[in-house]
Coordinates of N, CA and C in Angstrom, one line a residue:
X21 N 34.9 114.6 182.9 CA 34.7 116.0 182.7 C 35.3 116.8 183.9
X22 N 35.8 117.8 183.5 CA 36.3 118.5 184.6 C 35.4 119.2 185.6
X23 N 35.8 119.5 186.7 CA 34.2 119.8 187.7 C 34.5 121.6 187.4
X24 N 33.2 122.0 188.0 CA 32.8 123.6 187.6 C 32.9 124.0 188.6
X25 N 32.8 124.9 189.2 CA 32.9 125.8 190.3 C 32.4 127.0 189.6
X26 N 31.3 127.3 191.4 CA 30.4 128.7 190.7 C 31.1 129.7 191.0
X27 N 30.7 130.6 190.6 CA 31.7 132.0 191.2 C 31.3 132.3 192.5
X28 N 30.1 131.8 193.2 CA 29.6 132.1 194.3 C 30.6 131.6 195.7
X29 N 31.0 130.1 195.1 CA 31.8 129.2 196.0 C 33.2 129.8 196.1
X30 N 33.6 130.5 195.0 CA 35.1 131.0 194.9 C 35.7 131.5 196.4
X31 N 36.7 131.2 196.7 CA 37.6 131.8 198.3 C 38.8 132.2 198.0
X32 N 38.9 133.0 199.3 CA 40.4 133.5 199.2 C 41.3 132.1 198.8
X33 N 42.5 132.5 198.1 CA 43.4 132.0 197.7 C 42.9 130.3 196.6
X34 N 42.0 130.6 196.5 CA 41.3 129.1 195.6 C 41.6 129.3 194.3
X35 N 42.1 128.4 193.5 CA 42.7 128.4 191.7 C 41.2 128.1 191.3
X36 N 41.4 129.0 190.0 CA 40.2 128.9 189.0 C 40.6 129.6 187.6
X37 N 40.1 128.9 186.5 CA 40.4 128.9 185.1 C 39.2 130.3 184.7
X38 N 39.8 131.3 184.0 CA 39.2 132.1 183.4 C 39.7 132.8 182.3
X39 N 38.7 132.5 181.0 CA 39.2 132.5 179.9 C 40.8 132.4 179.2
X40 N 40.4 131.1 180.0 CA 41.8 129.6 179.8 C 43.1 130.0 179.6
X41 N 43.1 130.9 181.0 CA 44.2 131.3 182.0 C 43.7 131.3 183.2
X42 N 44.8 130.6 184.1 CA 44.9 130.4 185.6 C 44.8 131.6 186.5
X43 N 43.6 131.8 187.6 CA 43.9 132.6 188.2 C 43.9 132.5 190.0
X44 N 44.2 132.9 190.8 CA 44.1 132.9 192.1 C 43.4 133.9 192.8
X45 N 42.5 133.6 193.6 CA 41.8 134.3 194.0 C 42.5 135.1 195.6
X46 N 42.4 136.7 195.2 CA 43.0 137.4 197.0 C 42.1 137.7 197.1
X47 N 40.3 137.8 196.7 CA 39.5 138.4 197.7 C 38.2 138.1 197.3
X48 N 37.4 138.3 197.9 CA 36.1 137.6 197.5 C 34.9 138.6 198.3
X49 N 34.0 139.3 197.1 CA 33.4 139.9 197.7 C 31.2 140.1 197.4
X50 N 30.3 139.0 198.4 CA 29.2 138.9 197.7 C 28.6 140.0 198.2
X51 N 27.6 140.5 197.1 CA 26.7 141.9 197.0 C 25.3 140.8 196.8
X52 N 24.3 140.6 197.6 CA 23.3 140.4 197.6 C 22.2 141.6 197.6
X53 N 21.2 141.1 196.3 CA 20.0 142.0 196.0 C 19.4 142.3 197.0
X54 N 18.5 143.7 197.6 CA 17.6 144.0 198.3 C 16.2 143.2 197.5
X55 N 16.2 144.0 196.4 CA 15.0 143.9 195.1 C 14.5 142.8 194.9
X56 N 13.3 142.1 195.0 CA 13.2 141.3 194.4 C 13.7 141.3 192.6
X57 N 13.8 139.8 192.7 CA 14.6 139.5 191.3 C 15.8 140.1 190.8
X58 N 16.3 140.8 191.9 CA 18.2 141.1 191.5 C 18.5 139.9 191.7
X59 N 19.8 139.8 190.9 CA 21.0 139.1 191.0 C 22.0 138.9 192.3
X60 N 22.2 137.8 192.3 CA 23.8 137.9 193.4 C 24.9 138.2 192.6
X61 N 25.1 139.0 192.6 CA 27.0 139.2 192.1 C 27.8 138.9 193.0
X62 N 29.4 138.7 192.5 CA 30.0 138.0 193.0 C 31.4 138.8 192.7
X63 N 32.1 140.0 193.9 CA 33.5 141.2 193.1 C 34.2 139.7 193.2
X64 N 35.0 139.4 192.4 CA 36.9 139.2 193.1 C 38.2 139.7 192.8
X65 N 38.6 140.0 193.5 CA 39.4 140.2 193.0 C 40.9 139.2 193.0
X66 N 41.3 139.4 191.8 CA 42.4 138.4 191.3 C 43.5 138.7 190.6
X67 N 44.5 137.4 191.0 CA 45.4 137.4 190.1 C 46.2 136.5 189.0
X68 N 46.0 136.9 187.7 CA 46.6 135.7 186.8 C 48.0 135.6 187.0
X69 N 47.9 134.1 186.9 CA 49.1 133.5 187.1 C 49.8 133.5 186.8
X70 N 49.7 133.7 185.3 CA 50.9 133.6 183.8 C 51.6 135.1 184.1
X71 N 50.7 136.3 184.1 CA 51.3 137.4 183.8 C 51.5 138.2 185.2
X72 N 50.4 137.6 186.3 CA 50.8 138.6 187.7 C 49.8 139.6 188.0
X73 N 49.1 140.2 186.8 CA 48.2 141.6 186.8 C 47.1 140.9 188.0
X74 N 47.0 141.8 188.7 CA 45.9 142.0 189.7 C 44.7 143.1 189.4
X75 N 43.5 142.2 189.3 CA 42.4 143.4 189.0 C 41.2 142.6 189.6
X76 N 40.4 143.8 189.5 CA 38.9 143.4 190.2 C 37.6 142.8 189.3
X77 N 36.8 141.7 189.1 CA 35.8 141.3 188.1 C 34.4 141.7 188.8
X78 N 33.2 141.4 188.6 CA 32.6 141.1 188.9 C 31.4 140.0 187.9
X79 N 31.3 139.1 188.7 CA 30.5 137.7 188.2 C 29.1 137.5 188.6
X80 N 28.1 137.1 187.7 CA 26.8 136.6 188.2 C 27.4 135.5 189.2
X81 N 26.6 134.9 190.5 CA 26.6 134.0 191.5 C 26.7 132.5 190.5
X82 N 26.2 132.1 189.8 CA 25.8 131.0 189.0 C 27.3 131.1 188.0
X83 N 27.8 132.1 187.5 CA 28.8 131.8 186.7 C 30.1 130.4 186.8
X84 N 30.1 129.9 186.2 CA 30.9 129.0 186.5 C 32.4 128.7 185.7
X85 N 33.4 128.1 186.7 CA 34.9 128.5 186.1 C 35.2 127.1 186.6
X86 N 36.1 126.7 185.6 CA 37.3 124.9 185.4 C 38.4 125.8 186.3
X87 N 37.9 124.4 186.7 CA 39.7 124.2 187.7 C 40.4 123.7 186.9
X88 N 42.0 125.0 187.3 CA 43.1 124.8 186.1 C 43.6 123.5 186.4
X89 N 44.6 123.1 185.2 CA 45.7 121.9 185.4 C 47.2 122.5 186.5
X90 N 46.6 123.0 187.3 CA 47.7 123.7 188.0 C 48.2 122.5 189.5
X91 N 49.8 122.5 189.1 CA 50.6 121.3 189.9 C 51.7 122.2 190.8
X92 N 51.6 121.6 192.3 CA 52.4 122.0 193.0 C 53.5 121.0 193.1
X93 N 55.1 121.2 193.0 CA 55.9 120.1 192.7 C 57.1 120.6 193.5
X94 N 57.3 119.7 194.8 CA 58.4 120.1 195.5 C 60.0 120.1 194.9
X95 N 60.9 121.4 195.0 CA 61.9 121.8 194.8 C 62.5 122.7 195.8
X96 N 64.0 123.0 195.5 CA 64.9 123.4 196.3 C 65.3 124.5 195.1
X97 N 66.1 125.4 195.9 CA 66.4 126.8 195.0 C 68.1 126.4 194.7
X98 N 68.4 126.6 193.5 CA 69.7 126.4 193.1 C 70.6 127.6 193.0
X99 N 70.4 128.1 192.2 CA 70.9 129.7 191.9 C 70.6 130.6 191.0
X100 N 71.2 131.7 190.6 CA 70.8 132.3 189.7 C 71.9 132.8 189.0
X101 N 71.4 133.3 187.6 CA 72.3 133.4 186.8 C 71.7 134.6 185.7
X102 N 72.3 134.9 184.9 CA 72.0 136.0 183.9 C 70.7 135.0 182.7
X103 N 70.5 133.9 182.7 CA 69.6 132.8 182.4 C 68.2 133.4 183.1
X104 N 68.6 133.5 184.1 CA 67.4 133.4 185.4 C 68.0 132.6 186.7
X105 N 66.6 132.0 187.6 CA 66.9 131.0 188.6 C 66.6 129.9 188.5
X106 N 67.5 129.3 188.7 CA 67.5 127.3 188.9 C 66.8 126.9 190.0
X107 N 65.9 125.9 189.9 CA 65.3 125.4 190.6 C 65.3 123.6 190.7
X108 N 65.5 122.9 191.3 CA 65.4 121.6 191.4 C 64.3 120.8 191.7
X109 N 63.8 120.0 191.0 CA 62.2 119.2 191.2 C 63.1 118.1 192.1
X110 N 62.4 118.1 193.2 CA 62.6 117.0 193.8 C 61.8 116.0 193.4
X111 N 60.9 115.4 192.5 CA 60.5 114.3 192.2 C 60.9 113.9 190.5
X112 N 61.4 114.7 189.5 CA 61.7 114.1 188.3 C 63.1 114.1 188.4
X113 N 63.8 115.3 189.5 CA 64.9 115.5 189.4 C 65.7 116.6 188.3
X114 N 64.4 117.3 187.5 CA 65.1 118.0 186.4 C 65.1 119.5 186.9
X115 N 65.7 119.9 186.3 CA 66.3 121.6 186.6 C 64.9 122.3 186.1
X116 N 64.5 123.3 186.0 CA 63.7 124.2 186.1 C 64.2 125.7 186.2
X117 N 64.0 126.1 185.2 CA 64.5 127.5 184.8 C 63.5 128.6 184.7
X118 N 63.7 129.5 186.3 CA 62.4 130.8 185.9 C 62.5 131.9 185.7
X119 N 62.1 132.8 184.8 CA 62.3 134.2 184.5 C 62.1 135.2 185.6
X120 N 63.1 136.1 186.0 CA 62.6 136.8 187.2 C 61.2 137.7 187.1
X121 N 60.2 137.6 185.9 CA 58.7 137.8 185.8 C 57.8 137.2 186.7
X122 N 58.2 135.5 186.9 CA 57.7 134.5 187.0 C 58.0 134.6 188.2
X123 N 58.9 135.2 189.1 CA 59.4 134.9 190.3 C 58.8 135.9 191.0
X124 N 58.6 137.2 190.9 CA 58.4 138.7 191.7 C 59.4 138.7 192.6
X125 N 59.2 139.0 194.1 CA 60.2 139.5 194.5 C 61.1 138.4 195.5
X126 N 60.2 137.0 195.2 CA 60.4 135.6 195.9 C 61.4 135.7 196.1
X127 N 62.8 136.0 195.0 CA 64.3 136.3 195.8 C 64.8 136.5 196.7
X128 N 64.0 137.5 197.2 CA 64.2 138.4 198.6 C 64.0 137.3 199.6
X129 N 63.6 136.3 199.8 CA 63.7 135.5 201.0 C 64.0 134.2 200.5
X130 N 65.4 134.2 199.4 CA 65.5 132.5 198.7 C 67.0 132.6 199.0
X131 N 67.5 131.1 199.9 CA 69.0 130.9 199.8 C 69.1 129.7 199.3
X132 N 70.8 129.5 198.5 CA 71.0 128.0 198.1 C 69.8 127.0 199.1
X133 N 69.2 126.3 198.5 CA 69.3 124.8 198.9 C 67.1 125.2 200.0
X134 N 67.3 126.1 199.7 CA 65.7 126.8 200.4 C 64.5 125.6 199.2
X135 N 64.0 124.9 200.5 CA 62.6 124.3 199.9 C 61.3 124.7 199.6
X136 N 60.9 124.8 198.5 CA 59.5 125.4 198.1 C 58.9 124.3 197.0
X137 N 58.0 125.1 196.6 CA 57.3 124.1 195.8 C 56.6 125.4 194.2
X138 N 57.2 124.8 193.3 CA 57.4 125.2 191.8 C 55.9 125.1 191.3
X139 N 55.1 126.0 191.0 CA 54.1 126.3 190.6 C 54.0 125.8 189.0
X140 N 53.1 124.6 188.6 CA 53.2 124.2 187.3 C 51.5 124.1 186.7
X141 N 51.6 125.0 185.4 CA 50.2 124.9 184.7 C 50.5 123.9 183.5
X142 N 49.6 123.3 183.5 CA 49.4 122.5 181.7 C 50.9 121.8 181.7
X143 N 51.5 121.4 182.8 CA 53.1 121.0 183.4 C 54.1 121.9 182.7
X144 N 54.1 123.1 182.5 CA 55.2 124.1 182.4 C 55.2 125.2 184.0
X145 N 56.0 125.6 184.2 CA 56.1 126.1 185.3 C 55.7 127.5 185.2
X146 N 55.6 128.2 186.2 CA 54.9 129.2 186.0 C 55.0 130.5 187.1
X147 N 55.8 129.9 188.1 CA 55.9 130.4 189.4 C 56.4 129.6 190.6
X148 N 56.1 130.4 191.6 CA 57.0 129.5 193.0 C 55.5 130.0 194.1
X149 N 55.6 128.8 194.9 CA 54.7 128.9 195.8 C 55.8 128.6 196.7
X150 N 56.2 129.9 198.1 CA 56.8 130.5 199.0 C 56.6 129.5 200.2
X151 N 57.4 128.8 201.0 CA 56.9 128.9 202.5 C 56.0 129.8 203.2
X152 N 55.8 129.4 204.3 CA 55.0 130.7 204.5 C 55.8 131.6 205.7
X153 N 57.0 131.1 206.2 CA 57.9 131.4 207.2 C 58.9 130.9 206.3
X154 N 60.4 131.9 206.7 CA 61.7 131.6 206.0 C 62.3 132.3 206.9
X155 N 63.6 131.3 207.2 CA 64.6 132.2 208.3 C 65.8 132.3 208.0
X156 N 66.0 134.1 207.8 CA 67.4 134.4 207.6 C 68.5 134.7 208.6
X157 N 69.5 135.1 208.4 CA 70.3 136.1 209.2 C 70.1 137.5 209.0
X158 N 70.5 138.1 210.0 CA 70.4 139.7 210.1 C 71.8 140.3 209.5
X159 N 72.4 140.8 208.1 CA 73.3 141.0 207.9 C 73.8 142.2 208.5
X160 N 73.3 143.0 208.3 CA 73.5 144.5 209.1 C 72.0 145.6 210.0
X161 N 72.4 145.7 210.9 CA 71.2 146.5 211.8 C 72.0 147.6 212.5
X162 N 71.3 148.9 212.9 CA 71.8 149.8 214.0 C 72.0 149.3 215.4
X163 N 72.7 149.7 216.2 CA 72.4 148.8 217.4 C 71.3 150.1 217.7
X164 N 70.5 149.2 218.5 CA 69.4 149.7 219.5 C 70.3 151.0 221.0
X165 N 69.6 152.1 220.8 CA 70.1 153.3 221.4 C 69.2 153.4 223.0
X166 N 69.9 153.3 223.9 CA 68.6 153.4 225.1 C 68.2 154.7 225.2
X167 N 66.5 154.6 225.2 CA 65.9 155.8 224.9 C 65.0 155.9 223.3
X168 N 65.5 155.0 222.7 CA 64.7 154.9 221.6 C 63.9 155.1 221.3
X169 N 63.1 153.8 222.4 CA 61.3 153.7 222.2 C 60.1 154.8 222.6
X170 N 61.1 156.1 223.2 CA 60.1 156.9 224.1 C 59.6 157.9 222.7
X171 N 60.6 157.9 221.3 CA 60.0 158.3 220.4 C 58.6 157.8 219.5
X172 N 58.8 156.7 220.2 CA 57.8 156.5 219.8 C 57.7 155.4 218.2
X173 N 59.2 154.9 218.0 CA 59.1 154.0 216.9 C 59.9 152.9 218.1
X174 N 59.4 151.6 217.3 CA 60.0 150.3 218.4 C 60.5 150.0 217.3
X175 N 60.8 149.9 216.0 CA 61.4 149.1 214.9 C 62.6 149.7 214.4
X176 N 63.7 149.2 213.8 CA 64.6 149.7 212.9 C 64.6 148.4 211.7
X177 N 65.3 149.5 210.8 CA 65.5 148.8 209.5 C 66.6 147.5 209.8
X178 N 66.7 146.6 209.6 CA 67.6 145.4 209.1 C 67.7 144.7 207.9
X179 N 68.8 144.8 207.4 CA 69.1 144.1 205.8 C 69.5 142.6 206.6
X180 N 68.5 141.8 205.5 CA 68.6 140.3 205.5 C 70.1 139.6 205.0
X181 N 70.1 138.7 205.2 CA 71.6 138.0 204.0 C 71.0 137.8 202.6
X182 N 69.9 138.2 202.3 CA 69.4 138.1 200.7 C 69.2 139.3 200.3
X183 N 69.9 140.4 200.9 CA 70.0 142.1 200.5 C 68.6 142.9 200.8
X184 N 67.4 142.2 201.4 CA 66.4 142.5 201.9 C 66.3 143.5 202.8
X185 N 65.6 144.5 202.9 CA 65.9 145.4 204.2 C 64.0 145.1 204.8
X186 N 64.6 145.0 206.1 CA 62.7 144.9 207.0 C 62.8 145.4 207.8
X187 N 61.7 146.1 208.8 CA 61.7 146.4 209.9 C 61.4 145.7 210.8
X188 N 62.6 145.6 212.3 CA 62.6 144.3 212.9 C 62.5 144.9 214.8
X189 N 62.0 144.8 215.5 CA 62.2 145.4 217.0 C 63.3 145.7 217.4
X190 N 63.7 146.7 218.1 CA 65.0 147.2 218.8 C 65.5 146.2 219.2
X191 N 65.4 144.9 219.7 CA 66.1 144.0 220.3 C 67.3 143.1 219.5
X192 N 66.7 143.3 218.4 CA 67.1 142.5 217.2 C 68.6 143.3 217.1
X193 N 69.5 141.7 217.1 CA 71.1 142.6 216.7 C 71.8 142.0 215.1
X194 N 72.8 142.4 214.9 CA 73.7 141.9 213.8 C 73.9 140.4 214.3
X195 N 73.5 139.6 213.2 CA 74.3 138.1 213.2 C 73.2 137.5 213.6
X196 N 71.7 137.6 214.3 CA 71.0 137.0 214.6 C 69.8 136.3 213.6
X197 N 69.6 134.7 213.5 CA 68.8 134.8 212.8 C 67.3 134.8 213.3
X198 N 66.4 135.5 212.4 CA 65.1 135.7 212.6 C 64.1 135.1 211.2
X199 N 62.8 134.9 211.8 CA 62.4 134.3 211.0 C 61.3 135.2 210.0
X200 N 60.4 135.3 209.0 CA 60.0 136.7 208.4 C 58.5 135.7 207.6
X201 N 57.7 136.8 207.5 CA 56.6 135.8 206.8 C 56.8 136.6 205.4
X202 N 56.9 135.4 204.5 CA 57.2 135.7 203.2 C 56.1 136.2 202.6
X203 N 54.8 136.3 203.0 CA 53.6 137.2 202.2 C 53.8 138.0 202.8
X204 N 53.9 138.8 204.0 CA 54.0 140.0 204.1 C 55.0 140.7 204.4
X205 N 56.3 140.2 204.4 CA 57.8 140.7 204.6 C 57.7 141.1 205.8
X206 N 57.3 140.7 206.8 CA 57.5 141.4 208.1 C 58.0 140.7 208.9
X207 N 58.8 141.0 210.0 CA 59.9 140.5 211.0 C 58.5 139.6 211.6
X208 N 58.8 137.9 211.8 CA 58.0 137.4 212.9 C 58.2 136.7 214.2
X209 N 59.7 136.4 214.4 CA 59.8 136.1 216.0 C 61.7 135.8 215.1
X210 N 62.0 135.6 216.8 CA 63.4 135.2 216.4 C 63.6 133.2 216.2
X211 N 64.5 132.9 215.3 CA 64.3 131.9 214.8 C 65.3 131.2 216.0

């Protein structure tokens, strides 16, 4: 039998089956009773897998959710096409084809031959689970003006080699590669 999980135990980023669809948990928030004989409720907020929508629940503490059939399966990024994008399972060896639905904006930090791991429910795929660091090159930046920083901004815009534009420190030049955290698209050291 599959094991239960209460809604009380739920954590950030923990998979859990709700009305048999996959979801991921980004937040977790317990409201304990003053009252005698309140309830613990339990906000989370979440997002299904299948479709992406993020919204907020709230659960008795005791409610209980199945852990999905959700498989993490290492692959390499192939390309894309008017199809979608190719992906490579490194262990069956078979292609894998995802809808740019299925993807969001994961693109923005994917080159040929980039290793991640292919998000699979009930073994159909479903998504991409991101590195958590990815290092590009800097395709185009302004050069840094002396005097800049006394205005009081340290960053300028830089477009990635995946057409990405971030803001990255004045020091940062054309051609250099830097490395970026893929949950929050922000510049994080030089690679």
């Amino acid at each position: 039998m599959a094991t239960l999980l209460e809604a009380i135990n739920v954590k950030r980023k923990m998979l859990f089956e709700f009305e048999n669809e996959p979801y991921v948990c980004l937040d977790s928030d317990i409201s304990t009773p003053t009252a005698r004989g309140g309830q613990t409720l339990v906000r989370l907020k979440m997002r299904n897998l299948l479709t992406n929508a993020v919204f907020d629940k709230t659960f008795k503490a005791q409610d209980r959710f199945k852990e999905p059939d959700v498989v993490f399966v290492p692959a390499s990024y192939l390309y894309s096409d008017g199809e979608g994008s190719h992906f490579l399972d490194q262990e069956s060896f078979e292609t894998h084809t995802l809808t740019p639905d299925m993807l969001g904006d994961a693109l923005d930090w994917l080159l040929e031959g980039t290793m991640l791991q292919i998000r699979k429910y009930n073994g159909n795929p479903i998504g991409l689970q991101l590195p958590i660091f990815v290092e590009l090159d800097v395709k185009y930046t302004e050069p840094a003006v002396r005097g800049d920083s006394s205005s009081g901004s340290v960053t300028k815009d830089a477009e990635l080699e995946t057409g990405r534009v971030i803001k990255v420190p004045l020091f940062i030049k054309e051609g250099e590669k830097i490395k970026v955290t893929t949950e929050t698209g922000e510049f994080s050291s030089r690679a």
